[in-house]
Short mmCIF file of C-alpha atoms and ligand atoms in Angstrom, two decimals:
data_model
loop_
_atom_site.label_atom_id
_atom_site.label_comp_id
_atom_site.label_asym_id
_atom_site.label_seq_id
_atom_site.Cartn_x
_atom_site.Cartn_y
_atom_site.Cartn_z
CA MET K 1 0.01 -0.01 -0.02
CA LYS K 2 0.98 3.61 -0.59
CA ALA K 3 1.52 6.03 2.25
CA LEU K 4 1.31 9.80 1.83
CA VAL K 5 3.09 11.92 4.39
CA ALA K 6 2.59 15.70 4.67
CA VAL K 7 5.60 17.55 5.98
CA LYS K 8 5.70 21.25 6.77
CA ARG K 9 8.77 23.44 6.74
CA VAL K 10 8.87 25.36 10.05
CA VAL K 11 11.30 27.31 12.23
CA ASP K 12 13.59 24.78 13.90
CA ALA K 13 12.33 23.77 17.32
CA ASN K 14 15.58 24.87 18.99
CA VAL K 15 15.50 28.41 17.55
CA LYS K 16 14.42 31.24 19.85
CA VAL K 17 11.97 33.02 17.57
CA ARG K 18 12.04 36.79 17.09
CA VAL K 19 8.95 38.80 16.38
CA LYS K 20 9.22 41.41 13.56
CA PRO K 21 9.43 44.98 14.87
CA ASP K 22 6.04 45.82 13.30
CA ASN K 23 4.40 42.80 15.04
CA SER K 24 3.25 41.45 11.66
CA GLY K 25 4.78 38.03 12.23
CA VAL K 26 7.93 36.07 13.07
CA ASP K 27 11.21 37.21 11.59
CA LEU K 28 12.50 34.40 9.36
CA THR K 29 15.69 36.10 8.19
CA ASN K 30 18.65 33.75 8.55
CA VAL K 31 16.64 31.44 10.80
CA LYS K 32 17.26 27.68 10.68
CA MET K 33 14.25 25.87 9.22
CA SER K 34 13.47 22.19 9.67
CA ILE K 35 10.77 19.54 9.22
CA ASN K 36 7.97 20.10 11.73
CA PRO K 37 8.86 17.58 14.49
CA PHE K 38 5.44 15.85 14.38
CA CYS K 39 5.79 15.46 10.58
CA GLU K 40 9.20 13.85 11.19
CA ILE K 41 7.44 11.33 13.42
CA ALA K 42 4.92 10.74 10.59
CA VAL K 43 7.75 10.02 8.15
CA GLU K 44 9.42 7.70 10.63
CA GLU K 45 6.19 5.77 11.12
CA ALA K 46 5.72 5.36 7.38
CA VAL K 47 9.35 4.18 7.06
CA ARG K 48 8.86 1.63 9.88
CA LEU K 49 5.69 0.36 8.13
CA LYS K 50 7.71 0.05 4.94
CA GLU K 51 10.46 -1.85 6.70
CA LYS K 52 7.73 -4.25 8.04
CA GLY K 53 6.50 -4.78 4.51
CA THR K 54 3.09 -3.13 5.10
CA VAL K 55 3.83 -0.07 2.99
CA SER K 56 5.33 -0.34 -0.46
CA GLU K 57 5.86 3.34 -1.36
CA ILE K 58 6.16 6.55 0.69
CA ILE K 59 5.30 9.87 -0.96
CA VAL K 60 6.11 13.06 0.89
CA VAL K 61 4.34 16.30 0.15
CA SER K 62 5.12 19.79 1.30
CA ILE K 63 3.28 23.01 0.51
CA GLY K 64 5.37 26.10 0.76
CA PRO K 65 8.27 28.06 -0.81
CA LYS K 66 10.81 26.37 -3.09
CA GLU K 67 13.13 26.00 -0.06
CA ALA K 68 10.67 23.40 1.35
CA GLN K 69 12.41 21.05 -1.09
CA GLU K 70 15.05 20.76 1.72
CA GLN K 71 12.51 19.22 4.08
CA ILE K 72 11.31 16.89 1.31
CA ARG K 73 14.91 15.78 0.69
CA SER K 74 15.43 15.30 4.47
CA SER K 75 12.31 13.06 4.53
CA MET K 76 13.75 11.14 1.58
CA ALA K 77 16.98 10.66 3.49
CA LEU K 78 14.91 9.09 6.26
CA GLY K 79 13.37 6.67 3.79
CA ALA K 80 10.62 8.35 1.74
CA ASP K 81 10.61 7.32 -1.93
CA ARG K 82 9.49 10.43 -3.78
CA GLY K 83 8.29 13.91 -3.16
CA ILE K 84 5.83 16.53 -4.33
CA LEU K 85 6.40 20.19 -3.60
CA VAL K 86 3.35 22.37 -4.09
CA GLU K 87 5.16 25.65 -4.45
CA THR K 88 3.71 28.85 -3.11
CA THR K 89 5.09 31.89 -1.37
CA ASP K 90 1.65 32.94 -0.16
CA ASP K 91 0.70 32.78 3.48
CA ILE K 92 -1.37 29.64 3.10
CA GLY K 93 -4.08 28.60 5.60
CA ALA K 94 -5.07 25.23 7.01
CA LEU K 95 -8.14 24.85 4.78
CA GLU K 96 -6.17 25.57 1.62
CA VAL K 97 -3.50 23.02 2.69
CA ALA K 98 -6.23 20.45 3.33
CA LYS K 99 -7.78 21.13 -0.07
CA ILE K 100 -4.44 20.68 -1.83
CA LEU K 101 -3.81 17.45 0.11
CA LYS K 102 -7.25 16.25 -0.92
CA GLY K 103 -6.30 16.81 -4.62
CA ILE K 104 -3.07 14.83 -4.12
CA VAL K 105 -4.87 12.00 -2.33
CA GLU K 106 -7.35 11.77 -5.20
CA GLN K 107 -4.50 11.47 -7.70
CA GLU K 108 -2.20 9.27 -5.73
CA LYS K 109 -4.79 7.10 -3.93
CA PRO K 110 -2.72 6.29 -0.78
CA GLU K 111 -4.26 3.98 1.78
CA LEU K 112 -2.44 5.67 4.67
CA ILE K 113 -2.28 9.42 4.99
CA LEU K 114 0.02 10.55 7.76
CA LEU K 115 0.28 14.09 9.15
CA GLY K 116 1.66 15.71 12.25
CA LYS K 117 -0.89 16.46 14.94
CA GLN K 118 0.10 20.11 14.61
CA ALA K 119 2.67 22.40 13.11
CA ILE K 120 4.82 24.03 15.78
CA ASP K 121 4.82 27.40 14.00
CA ASP K 122 1.12 28.28 14.10
CA ASP K 123 -0.05 25.43 16.44
CA SER K 124 -3.25 25.13 14.32
CA ASN K 125 -3.99 21.41 14.78
CA GLN K 126 -6.53 21.60 11.99
CA VAL K 127 -5.19 20.16 8.66
CA GLY K 128 -5.64 16.43 9.46
CA GLN K 129 -9.16 16.93 10.72
CA MET K 130 -10.12 19.12 7.76
CA LEU K 131 -8.64 16.66 5.28
CA GLY K 132 -10.66 13.85 7.00
CA ALA K 133 -13.85 15.86 6.55
CA LEU K 134 -13.05 16.82 2.92
CA LEU K 135 -12.31 13.19 1.99
CA GLY K 136 -15.00 11.65 4.12
CA ALA K 137 -12.28 9.40 5.54
CA GLY K 138 -11.80 8.07 9.05
CA GLN K 139 -9.21 9.83 11.18
CA GLY K 140 -7.13 8.69 14.13
CA THR K 141 -5.64 11.87 15.59
CA PHE K 142 -2.93 12.16 18.28
CA ALA K 143 -1.68 8.66 17.53
CA SER K 144 0.71 6.97 19.91
CA VAL K 145 0.36 3.45 18.44
CA VAL K 146 -0.48 2.45 14.86
CA ASN K 147 -1.26 -1.15 13.81
CA VAL K 148 -2.25 -1.89 10.22
CA ALA K 149 -4.07 -5.23 9.62
CA GLY K 150 -5.66 -5.94 6.21
CA ASP K 151 -7.88 -3.09 5.17
CA LYS K 152 -8.08 -1.69 8.73
CA VAL K 153 -5.82 0.34 10.97
CA GLN K 154 -6.01 0.46 14.73
CA VAL K 155 -4.86 3.75 16.22
CA THR K 156 -4.29 4.34 19.91
CA ARG K 157 -4.98 7.99 20.58
CA GLU K 158 -3.64 10.14 23.38
CA VAL K 159 -6.75 11.72 24.76
CA ASP K 160 -7.16 13.78 27.95
CA GLY K 161 -6.70 11.50 30.93
CA GLY K 162 -5.92 8.31 29.05
CA LEU K 163 -5.75 6.38 25.81
CA GLN K 164 -8.42 5.50 23.30
CA THR K 165 -8.05 2.89 20.57
CA VAL K 166 -10.11 3.32 17.39
CA GLU K 167 -10.27 1.12 14.29
CA LEU K 168 -10.43 2.80 10.91
CA THR K 169 -11.17 1.42 7.43
CA LEU K 170 -8.47 2.36 4.98
CA PRO K 171 -7.89 4.82 3.36
CA ALA K 172 -7.55 6.66 6.62
CA ILE K 173 -5.88 9.69 8.15
CA ILE K 174 -3.50 9.46 11.06
CA THR K 175 -2.05 12.45 12.90
CA THR K 176 1.02 11.71 15.00
CA ASP K 177 1.64 12.48 18.64
CA LEU K 178 5.04 12.73 20.34
CA ARG K 179 5.17 9.22 21.77
CA LEU K 180 4.40 7.37 18.53
CA ASN K 181 8.13 6.82 17.81
CA GLU K 182 11.53 8.37 18.00
CA PRO K 183 12.70 9.41 14.50
CA ARG K 184 16.07 8.09 13.35
CA TYR K 185 18.90 10.26 12.18
CA ALA K 186 19.61 10.19 8.47
CA ALA K 187 22.76 8.30 7.51
CA LEU K 188 25.16 10.05 5.16
CA PRO K 189 24.76 7.53 2.30
CA ASN K 190 20.99 7.99 2.54
CA ILE K 191 21.33 11.78 2.35
CA MET K 192 23.33 11.27 -0.89
CA LYS K 193 20.80 8.80 -2.22
CA ALA K 194 17.93 11.21 -1.40
CA ARG K 195 19.32 13.71 -3.82
CA LYS K 196 18.53 11.45 -6.74
CA LYS K 197 14.98 10.51 -5.68
CA PRO K 198 12.15 11.99 -7.81
CA LEU K 199 10.66 15.33 -6.75
CA GLU K 200 7.74 16.84 -8.65
CA VAL K 201 6.97 20.58 -8.41
CA LYS K 202 3.34 21.63 -8.60
CA SER K 203 1.30 24.68 -7.87
CA PRO K 204 -1.87 25.09 -5.76
CA THR K 205 -3.81 25.82 -8.96
CA ASP K 206 -2.93 22.37 -10.27
CA TYR K 207 -5.34 21.19 -7.56
CA GLY K 208 -7.87 23.94 -8.21
CA VAL K 209 -6.92 25.78 -5.02
CA SER K 210 -6.32 29.48 -4.75
CA ALA K 211 -3.56 29.89 -2.15
CA SER K 212 -4.97 33.03 -0.66
CA THR K 213 -6.19 32.34 2.86
CA LYS K 214 -9.32 33.65 4.51
CA LEU K 215 -7.34 34.09 7.68
CA LYS K 216 -5.47 37.30 8.42
CA THR K 217 -2.87 37.50 11.21
CA VAL K 218 -3.64 40.76 12.97
CA LYS K 219 -0.77 40.86 15.44
CA VAL K 220 2.00 38.71 16.77
CA GLU K 221 3.52 39.40 20.17
CA PRO K 222 6.37 37.76 22.05
CA PRO K 223 5.60 36.40 25.55
CA ALA K 224 6.20 38.83 28.40
CA GLU K 225 9.86 38.92 29.51
CA ARG K 226 10.49 37.03 32.77
CA LYS K 227 12.04 39.10 35.53
CA ALA K 228 15.47 37.94 36.74
CA GLY K 229 15.30 35.67 39.82
CA VAL K 230 16.90 36.33 43.20
CA GLN K 231 18.76 33.83 45.40
CA VAL K 232 17.67 33.69 49.03
CA LYS K 233 19.96 32.62 51.82
CA SER K 234 17.50 30.83 54.04
CA VAL K 235 14.02 29.32 54.20
CA ASP K 236 12.99 32.08 56.58
CA GLU K 237 14.03 34.73 54.02
CA LEU K 238 12.09 32.80 51.29
CA VAL K 239 8.98 32.70 53.44
CA GLU K 240 9.31 36.36 54.24
CA LYS K 241 9.60 37.29 50.57
CA LEU K 242 6.72 35.06 49.54
CA LYS K 243 4.58 36.72 52.23
CA ASN K 244 5.56 40.34 51.96
CA GLU K 245 6.97 40.85 48.43
CA ALA K 246 5.22 38.29 46.24
CA LYS K 247 2.19 38.19 48.52
CA VAL K 248 1.36 34.63 47.52
CA ILE K 249 1.18 33.08 51.00
P1 AMP C 1 -1.66 22.25 11.43
O1 AMP C 1 -3.04 21.78 11.36
O2 AMP C 1 -1.31 23.49 10.56
O3 AMP C 1 -1.17 22.43 12.88
O4 AMP C 1 -0.72 21.11 10.79
C1 AMP C 1 -0.94 19.75 11.09
C2 AMP C 1 -0.23 18.91 10.05
O5 AMP C 1 -0.70 19.23 8.72
C3 AMP C 1 1.30 19.15 9.95
O6 AMP C 1 2.01 18.44 10.93
C4 AMP C 1 1.57 18.62 8.52
O7 AMP C 1 1.60 17.22 8.53
C5 AMP C 1 0.37 19.09 7.76
N1 AMP C 1 0.60 20.42 7.16
C6 AMP C 1 0.23 21.64 7.63
N2 AMP C 1 0.70 22.62 6.82
C7 AMP C 1 1.39 22.00 5.85
C8 AMP C 1 2.12 22.46 4.71
N3 AMP C 1 2.22 23.73 4.38
N4 AMP C 1 2.73 21.52 3.91
C9 AMP C 1 2.60 20.19 4.17
N5 AMP C 1 1.93 19.70 5.26
C10 AMP C 1 1.34 20.62 6.08
#
């Protein structure tokens, strides 16, 4: 069976983001970009299913600027077979991404569609669910265990206060949670091999989607600066400060 994995190019999780002086967004100048960590988990899961013989081909898709090819190549170095870049420099919204993915699913007909549970740049947590609705497909979101058997997949979901296992009929959508797996590091020979794997470049209009989003970011603000801490010399001093300065006890 084919697996389709959606990977988003985002600011690397270890970068301390800077907000643009006009508060219109995050400053991306000279900032390290990477695969969204949850998408990397989705690629890893697809690769493990391929290693088990369940999946025969892994297609990776990214929607974004031409530089998103880097994240597609990184996914190929982890084991994906080919890539599709849907190139756009527009600020694209979750619904438009889901519509483009729907177009790709209709063309490629994958049985498994893997996404991250959320992108760490805008924390939307919407695309997988929207795609499920657009396709009329079952969805197992926040997956921490995935077991494919025949034309079904069982997905254990991390829900508030516990775990829920659902069974979906393929084709189905799975969005990955942190504990699903630990992605491998790409080996150098695989990074070299990834350069030769096929990568198609498309545009949103190829899927009948206009990239302009209905969502406008009004303002982006950094979190309030934390005040520097003070060291106290004794428990008595701590209690005194908590009582009289912080007034929390
Ligand atoms: P979100 O709903 O935006 O938090 O994203 C959830 C998941 O949807 C991500 O982890 C990706 O798998 C997928 N996704 C979102 N945006 C894109 C994009 N521009 N290109 C490819 N996949 C995306």
